[in-house]
XYZ file of C-alpha atoms in Angstrom:
519
model
C 27.875 5.243 -47.553
C 24.248 4.162 -47.778
C 22.822 1.163 -46.004
C 20.313 -1.248 -47.583
C 16.699 -0.360 -46.941
C 15.492 -3.322 -44.924
C 18.496 -4.255 -42.803
C 18.187 -4.485 -39.065
C 14.494 -5.443 -39.318
C 14.908 -8.922 -37.813
C 17.434 -10.329 -35.400
C 17.664 -13.202 -32.927
C 14.877 -12.993 -30.385
C 13.107 -10.182 -32.247
C 9.302 -10.353 -32.218
C 7.793 -8.389 -35.126
C 4.530 -7.778 -33.258
C 6.304 -5.932 -30.437
C 7.858 -2.469 -30.544
C 11.460 -2.237 -29.339
C 12.499 0.379 -26.763
C 14.061 2.646 -29.377
C 11.093 2.233 -31.733
C 8.729 3.043 -28.880
C 10.702 6.167 -27.961
C 10.772 7.390 -31.564
C 7.071 6.683 -32.007
C 6.268 8.633 -28.820
C 8.481 11.528 -29.877
C 6.815 11.591 -33.277
C 3.357 11.876 -31.682
C 4.521 14.555 -29.233
C 6.106 16.684 -31.942
C 3.072 16.393 -34.209
C 0.990 17.802 -31.379
C 3.226 20.878 -31.079
C 2.202 24.158 -32.647
C 3.578 24.150 -36.213
C 5.719 27.209 -35.527
C 7.640 25.283 -32.847
C 9.226 23.055 -35.458
C 10.652 26.086 -37.216
C 11.737 27.911 -34.049
C 10.290 31.326 -34.787
C 10.199 31.158 -38.581
C 6.940 32.100 -40.250
C 4.856 29.013 -41.047
C 4.230 28.076 -44.659
C 1.005 26.635 -46.000
C 0.263 23.048 -44.907
C 0.110 21.861 -48.526
C 3.486 23.318 -49.391
C 5.273 22.241 -46.242
C 3.990 18.728 -45.479
C 7.081 16.924 -46.892
C 9.383 19.474 -45.266
C 7.629 19.092 -41.926
C 7.867 15.304 -42.029
C 11.543 15.474 -43.010
C 12.302 17.899 -40.186
C 10.196 15.922 -37.710
C 12.196 12.741 -38.255
C 15.491 14.652 -38.154
C 14.585 16.396 -34.894
C 13.280 13.176 -33.352
C 16.475 11.238 -34.077
C 18.733 14.059 -32.886
C 16.709 14.418 -29.682
C 16.902 10.669 -29.059
C 20.699 10.830 -29.321
C 20.977 13.981 -27.221
C 18.691 12.728 -24.455
C 20.533 9.416 -24.137
C 17.626 7.299 -25.407
C 20.022 6.225 -28.169
C 23.626 5.985 -27.040
C 26.882 5.736 -29.022
C 27.061 2.266 -30.542
C 23.284 1.750 -30.607
C 21.727 0.654 -33.886
C 18.988 2.820 -35.331
C 15.708 1.285 -36.476
C 15.875 0.128 -40.082
C 14.840 2.311 -42.989
C 11.714 0.183 -43.348
C 10.807 0.625 -39.666
C 11.350 4.395 -39.796
C 9.144 4.602 -42.883
C 6.392 2.757 -41.045
C 6.658 4.714 -37.764
C 6.827 8.139 -39.397
C 4.705 7.405 -42.482
C 7.473 8.554 -44.802
C 8.775 7.372 -48.142
C 11.976 5.380 -48.384
C 13.707 8.219 -50.242
C 12.854 10.733 -47.499
C 14.110 8.462 -44.713
C 17.319 7.756 -46.644
C 17.891 11.477 -47.113
C 17.457 12.115 -43.362
C 19.926 9.351 -42.516
C 22.432 10.572 -45.106
C 22.242 14.096 -43.646
C 22.816 12.765 -40.121
C 25.752 10.731 -41.400
C 27.217 13.790 -43.127
C 26.876 15.674 -39.831
C 28.925 12.988 -38.078
C 26.093 11.801 -35.831
C 25.638 8.297 -37.272
C 27.447 5.936 -39.608
C 26.241 3.240 -41.990
C 27.836 -0.188 -41.690
C 27.394 -2.534 -44.687
C 24.735 -5.200 -44.118
C 24.325 -4.104 -40.483
C 22.504 -0.766 -40.466
C 23.029 2.710 -39.090
C 24.762 3.216 -35.737
C 25.055 6.185 -33.390
C 28.554 7.670 -33.261
C 30.371 9.208 -30.337
C 29.565 12.929 -30.361
C 32.031 15.297 -31.968
C 33.465 17.138 -29.006
C 35.423 20.374 -28.987
C 39.086 19.680 -29.718
C 41.571 19.479 -26.824
C 43.131 22.819 -26.001
C 46.671 23.530 -27.220
C 49.571 23.504 -24.810
C 50.713 26.641 -23.005
C 54.351 27.625 -23.366
C 54.741 29.565 -20.117
C 52.906 30.790 -17.004
C 50.628 33.785 -17.443
C 49.494 36.653 -15.282
C 45.708 36.669 -15.003
C 43.367 39.593 -15.727
C 39.789 38.318 -15.921
C 38.203 40.694 -13.378
C 37.110 43.463 -15.821
C 35.207 41.046 -18.073
C 33.768 39.247 -15.034
C 32.285 42.559 -13.858
C 30.627 43.034 -17.257
C 29.132 39.545 -17.034
C 27.662 40.162 -13.598
C 26.233 43.521 -14.659
C 24.040 41.637 -17.151
C 22.689 39.368 -14.388
C 20.982 42.316 -12.696
C 18.693 42.936 -15.681
C 15.607 40.731 -15.409
C 14.781 41.386 -19.083
C 17.953 39.612 -20.256
C 17.604 35.882 -20.987
C 20.142 34.421 -18.508
C 22.135 32.101 -20.777
C 25.216 33.694 -19.196
C 24.117 33.202 -15.596
C 26.121 30.972 -13.209
C 22.942 30.098 -11.285
C 20.061 27.642 -11.572
C 16.493 28.896 -11.833
C 15.620 29.624 -8.155
C 12.206 27.966 -8.478
C 13.943 24.641 -9.203
C 15.719 24.652 -5.828
C 14.353 23.785 -2.393
C 14.192 27.407 -1.287
C 11.007 27.102 0.770
C 12.477 24.461 3.065
C 15.861 26.186 3.262
C 14.133 29.455 4.168
C 12.101 27.656 6.828
C 15.299 26.437 8.493
C 16.813 29.932 8.204
C 13.839 31.386 10.087
C 14.075 28.705 12.755
C 17.818 29.311 13.135
C 17.273 33.045 13.586
C 14.852 32.309 16.444
C 17.244 29.880 18.145
C 20.386 31.988 17.787
C 22.116 33.146 20.976
C 25.434 34.894 21.773
C 26.723 31.673 23.348
C 25.997 29.813 20.120
C 27.848 32.501 18.194
C 31.022 31.851 20.175
C 30.687 28.077 19.942
C 30.420 28.089 16.129
C 33.392 30.332 15.375
C 36.010 28.842 12.982
C 36.412 26.118 12.036
C 32.613 26.291 12.186
C 29.557 24.510 13.512
C 30.307 20.970 14.694
C 26.787 19.920 13.716
C 27.203 21.253 10.179
C 30.651 19.754 9.684
C 29.374 16.381 10.884
C 26.393 16.559 8.527
C 28.695 17.376 5.610
C 30.959 14.427 6.446
C 27.952 12.116 6.855
C 26.473 13.087 3.493
C 29.854 12.720 1.814
C 30.253 9.231 3.309
C 26.912 8.143 1.827
C 28.313 9.255 -1.543
C 31.516 7.264 -1.116
C 33.745 10.095 0.127
C 35.479 9.980 3.512
C 36.046 13.418 5.057
C 37.480 14.151 8.495
C 34.915 16.584 9.877
C 37.393 17.837 12.478
C 39.696 19.019 9.653
C 36.928 20.783 7.734
C 36.568 24.584 7.743
C 33.195 26.191 6.995
C 33.535 29.105 4.561
C 31.462 31.851 2.960
C 30.796 29.880 -0.212
C 33.166 27.860 -2.375
C 35.075 30.922 -3.581
C 36.325 31.700 -0.076
C 37.323 28.052 0.299
C 39.342 28.239 -2.928
C 41.023 31.505 -1.928
C 41.937 30.140 1.517
C 43.358 27.009 -0.084
C 45.487 29.016 -2.512
C 46.895 31.220 0.254
C 47.657 28.171 2.378
C 49.824 26.465 -0.252
C 51.271 29.259 -2.425
C 52.590 32.810 -2.357
C 52.279 35.811 -4.705
C 54.206 35.126 -7.902
C 53.928 31.334 -7.595
C 52.802 29.240 -10.564
C 49.473 27.395 -10.325
C 48.617 24.693 -12.885
C 45.044 24.841 -14.226
C 42.944 23.066 -16.834
C 42.455 24.805 -20.169
C 39.724 26.014 -20.387
C 38.953 26.469 -16.712
C 36.283 28.221 -14.644
C 36.951 31.950 -14.625
C 36.284 32.053 -10.870
C 39.409 29.950 -10.342
C 41.396 32.321 -12.546
C 40.014 35.271 -10.595
C 41.213 33.650 -7.348
C 44.701 33.264 -8.844
C 44.590 36.887 -10.020
C 43.343 38.102 -6.634
C 46.282 36.450 -4.883
C 48.943 37.777 -7.258
C 49.851 34.347 -8.633
C 50.413 33.079 -12.174
C 48.412 30.461 -14.073
C 49.906 27.718 -16.223
C 47.394 26.258 -18.673
C 47.605 22.507 -19.207
C 46.016 20.935 -22.275
C 42.628 19.430 -21.389
C 40.515 16.922 -23.295
C 36.761 17.736 -23.257
C 35.890 14.116 -22.465
C 38.786 12.849 -20.320
C 40.197 15.882 -18.578
C 43.648 17.299 -18.024
C 46.594 15.881 -19.989
C 48.483 14.065 -17.236
C 51.647 13.563 -19.300
C 51.866 17.285 -19.968
C 51.153 18.095 -16.320
C 53.843 15.676 -15.166
C 56.409 17.340 -17.423
C 55.291 20.910 -16.652
C 55.560 20.704 -12.852
C 59.387 20.651 -12.655
C 59.865 22.708 -15.825
C 57.863 25.671 -14.497
C 58.350 25.104 -10.754
C 54.608 24.640 -10.227
C 53.590 25.320 -6.611
C 50.119 23.727 -6.736
C 47.370 22.466 -9.033
C 43.905 24.056 -9.005
C 41.569 21.668 -10.826
C 37.960 20.562 -11.277
C 38.424 16.841 -12.033
C 34.677 16.107 -11.766
C 31.878 17.970 -13.582
C 34.394 20.542 -14.716
C 33.200 24.041 -15.524
C 32.887 24.751 -18.454
C 33.444 21.357 -20.151
C 31.405 19.091 -17.852
C 33.649 16.000 -17.929
C 34.391 13.594 -15.084
C 37.924 12.197 -15.049
C 38.222 8.427 -15.159
C 39.004 6.743 -11.864
C 42.336 5.424 -13.157
C 43.310 8.942 -14.207
C 42.408 10.319 -10.768
C 44.667 7.708 -9.189
C 47.456 8.593 -11.606
C 46.995 12.300 -10.821
C 47.553 11.524 -7.139
C 50.678 9.539 -8.027
C 52.060 12.524 -9.968
C 51.359 14.915 -7.102
C 52.971 12.564 -4.589
C 56.079 12.157 -6.713
C 56.503 15.921 -7.120
C 55.325 16.607 -3.552
C 52.896 19.385 -4.480
C 49.277 19.943 -3.362
C 46.041 19.775 -5.319
C 43.155 22.165 -4.682
C 40.101 20.216 -5.844
C 36.961 22.204 -6.680
C 33.982 19.817 -6.497
C 31.166 22.375 -6.466
C 28.785 20.440 -8.736
C 28.961 16.921 -7.284
C 25.284 16.901 -6.220
C 24.290 17.501 -9.870
C 25.914 14.465 -11.535
C 23.589 12.741 -14.011
C 24.891 9.239 -13.272
C 23.070 7.156 -10.664
C 26.464 5.916 -9.427
C 28.297 8.612 -7.403
C 31.779 9.367 -8.675
C 34.758 9.538 -6.364
C 36.622 12.823 -6.053
C 40.399 12.824 -6.233
C 40.289 13.379 -2.457
C 39.184 9.738 -2.154
C 42.653 8.630 -3.333
C 44.584 11.097 -1.158
C 47.158 9.222 0.964
C 49.148 12.069 2.494
C 46.701 14.946 2.983
C 47.927 16.919 -0.034
C 44.424 17.379 -1.499
C 42.491 20.441 -0.309
C 38.880 19.569 -1.103
C 36.424 22.446 -1.694
C 32.668 22.238 -2.167
C 29.481 24.195 -1.537
C 25.829 24.109 -0.552
C 24.993 26.790 -3.128
C 24.734 24.976 -6.468
C 22.157 22.275 -5.724
C 20.367 23.535 -2.603
C 20.328 27.323 -2.239
C 22.846 30.087 -3.006
C 21.445 32.385 -0.307
C 23.186 31.055 2.838
C 26.612 31.183 1.096
C 27.853 28.023 2.805
C 30.981 26.339 1.480
C 33.603 24.120 3.052
C 37.228 23.153 2.810
C 38.613 19.781 3.878
C 42.239 20.855 3.993
C 44.136 17.750 5.119
C 47.676 18.590 6.212
C 46.982 22.279 5.540
C 44.165 22.516 8.078
C 45.999 24.798 10.547
C 47.069 27.213 7.816
C 43.559 27.513 6.391
C 42.054 27.952 9.863
C 44.422 30.836 10.659
C 43.730 32.460 7.286
C 39.986 32.207 7.916
C 40.380 33.867 11.337
C 42.486 36.677 9.838
C 40.055 37.176 6.948
C 36.288 37.020 7.355
C 36.680 35.645 10.925
C 33.482 33.589 10.782
C 30.797 32.383 8.427
C 27.394 33.747 9.573
C 26.305 31.497 12.455
C 22.535 31.389 11.745
C 23.293 30.286 8.186
C 25.453 27.435 9.480
C 22.719 26.423 11.915
C 20.092 26.471 9.157
C 22.081 24.332 6.722
C 22.959 21.824 9.463
C 19.271 21.570 10.369
C 18.254 21.220 6.713
C 20.721 18.386 6.093
C 19.656 16.650 9.300
C 15.874 16.858 8.929
C 15.118 17.058 5.208
C 15.414 14.285 2.622
C 16.700 16.085 -0.466
C 17.730 13.099 -2.590
C 14.372 12.619 -4.342
C 14.212 16.308 -5.217
C 17.834 16.233 -6.378
C 17.108 13.239 -8.630
C 14.265 15.193 -10.239
C 16.512 18.231 -10.626
C 19.235 16.158 -12.301
C 16.770 14.686 -14.796
C 15.464 18.150 -15.553
C 18.944 19.566 -16.091
C 19.934 16.649 -18.323
C 16.917 17.289 -20.535
C 17.558 21.031 -20.578
C 21.163 20.595 -21.707
C 20.122 18.128 -24.418
C 17.566 20.620 -25.708
C 20.054 23.485 -25.529
C 22.608 21.457 -27.493
C 19.972 20.793 -30.165
C 19.273 24.523 -30.466
C 22.970 25.400 -30.702
C 23.626 22.813 -33.397
C 20.573 24.020 -35.326
C 21.303 27.759 -35.260
C 25.043 28.255 -34.757
C 27.642 28.325 -37.566
C 28.396 25.054 -39.398
C 31.227 23.217 -37.684
C 30.161 24.219 -34.162
C 30.835 21.497 -31.605
C 29.257 21.217 -28.173
C 30.275 19.474 -24.969
C 28.481 16.459 -23.497
C 28.324 17.349 -19.779
C 28.127 14.503 -17.271
C 26.217 16.800 -14.931
C 25.697 20.392 -13.903
C 23.873 22.939 -16.017
C 26.343 24.601 -18.403
C 27.162 23.835 -22.027
C 30.420 24.659 -23.812
C 30.283 25.427 -27.526
C 33.377 25.618 -29.744
C 32.676 27.534 -32.953
C 34.913 27.762 -36.041
C 38.245 29.422 -35.305
C 37.413 32.591 -37.241
C 34.441 33.447 -34.982
C 34.962 36.043 -32.229
C 32.344 35.494 -29.519
C 33.470 38.506 -27.467
C 32.886 40.841 -30.419
C 29.204 39.859 -30.487
C 28.683 40.259 -26.736
C 27.488 43.880 -26.490
C 25.030 43.511 -29.376
C 23.660 40.331 -27.826
C 23.154 41.991 -24.436
C 21.330 44.827 -26.206
C 19.139 42.162 -27.844
C 18.168 40.845 -24.399
C 20.368 37.785 -23.965
C 23.550 37.027 -22.025
C 26.250 34.391 -22.485
C 29.844 33.946 -21.346
C 32.523 34.565 -24.017
C 35.178 31.854 -24.089
C 38.125 34.204 -23.686
C 37.442 34.563 -19.936
C 38.138 30.861 -19.377
C 41.829 31.264 -20.237
C 44.521 33.646 -18.953
C 45.892 33.815 -22.502
C 42.457 34.458 -24.039
C 42.832 31.477 -26.341
C 39.147 30.479 -26.456
C 37.840 33.529 -28.272
C 35.895 31.273 -30.656
C 34.039 29.536 -27.794
C 31.259 30.408 -25.374
C 29.433 28.968 -22.368
C 25.656 28.780 -22.028
C 23.498 28.146 -18.978
C 20.781 25.488 -19.333
C 19.457 25.841 -15.803
C 16.333 27.881 -16.490
C 13.082 27.586 -18.459
C 13.552 28.476 -22.129
C 10.496 30.295 -23.446
C 9.941 31.043 -27.140
C 11.414 34.508 -26.741
C 14.634 33.219 -25.154
C 15.063 30.620 -27.902
C 14.439 33.265 -30.558
C 17.212 35.396 -29.036
C 19.516 32.365 -29.028
C 18.745 31.807 -32.718
C 19.548 35.463 -33.439
C 22.874 35.062 -31.645
C 23.588 32.088 -33.900
C 22.897 34.190 -36.992
C 25.014 37.037 -35.592
C 27.947 34.675 -35.051
C 27.461 33.125 -38.501
C 27.422 36.389 -40.436
C 29.993 38.194 -38.294
């Protein structure tokens, strides 16, 4: 469907002499992209002569500008695009060229034309919800996980498969300062005082920061752990036994599957919508059918999909757990990296009976070095404390002292706000590159925070088959099969957007796209 050329030019309260916010953004983007080196618009392709490519460049410039505006959030679903006439004026293009750009975007499912109203931004095409699982599965993700981590050790490999943010983007200097100060202040008496459950000062700082974000934690029922993975393993051992069935999202973070594997348990995949989260009706039915012992979920900023469950759905999840009298282990590792200015509430906020074991970490947004995580275990506090004492005994005391001091004396919120904006822009750019270079029909997630992007390719693509050749080409990624105990996401992959993409890294990403397209 094609919209009339001049519609949307005037509306109530519109002043022709002023430039609207969207017009201004598009005009700015146009100027910025014209100032780029010509090669940048073709992402590594050899430039053609200016005379031969001027129409092509202008066509591609407008296409890229509109896609970037939608990806960056400058134009949101439901927003009306500038009229054909306005786009012609801003970009100095002919009507036929602008119409062709808009028709291509409509064919791609990014916009739609509404008769006598104009073009409007559509909701993004997300990866389809996962299919249902018929039965619990044993988990065996460790061998592939080892291969993934081997690639991280090679500094010549573009780290699209890394689980970490670029270190230079974190507050490492200030964290290291507090680590040095803690090492000077450490004493044997302090070492005894901060044995499990951990440093009182640190647990109080964690509870205080959570309260400012709308989360109430009982610091006296919080156990300090060696990172979030120890917290998750302690929580699993506190509520389940080897052979028990644990309900998980599908896809889910392979670290959670590894924890289930490590403890000899089984995973039951529950269908998960990329925008809304786990299918609560299916979960409700699966709990008695498969004798589920516990749920292990990431309801907020889920890895790899990036969604945040709606508040009403979080409340309903609690109702389901209460009715079936089973616990939830909530992994909230990315909460400091949410793009929204309004903090979301974890499921723990709605917990009425202490059945939610809430796990988080200092590593993702501050610094991975100290390996500080925590577990607010509710009614399972005593069990987790005993398991901690019988396992690693204690989290390194100077590290606890340093993080407590950092949280008390530093003001990280401004830096975190800058980091969130940077990550949002990085993921938007990464999504643009994937949609440009990957096989037709590829769909990408729209993360609400964090730094990873999930891409679902056509069903006939095998992302694991291309892995070794891609590593040899100097780039890593995470094949989708590792996010499922049944290996059902072989046509998907996860990419890290938390580092600076140079031209070489983007060229390797483009080559991966061609490799996946041609097989």
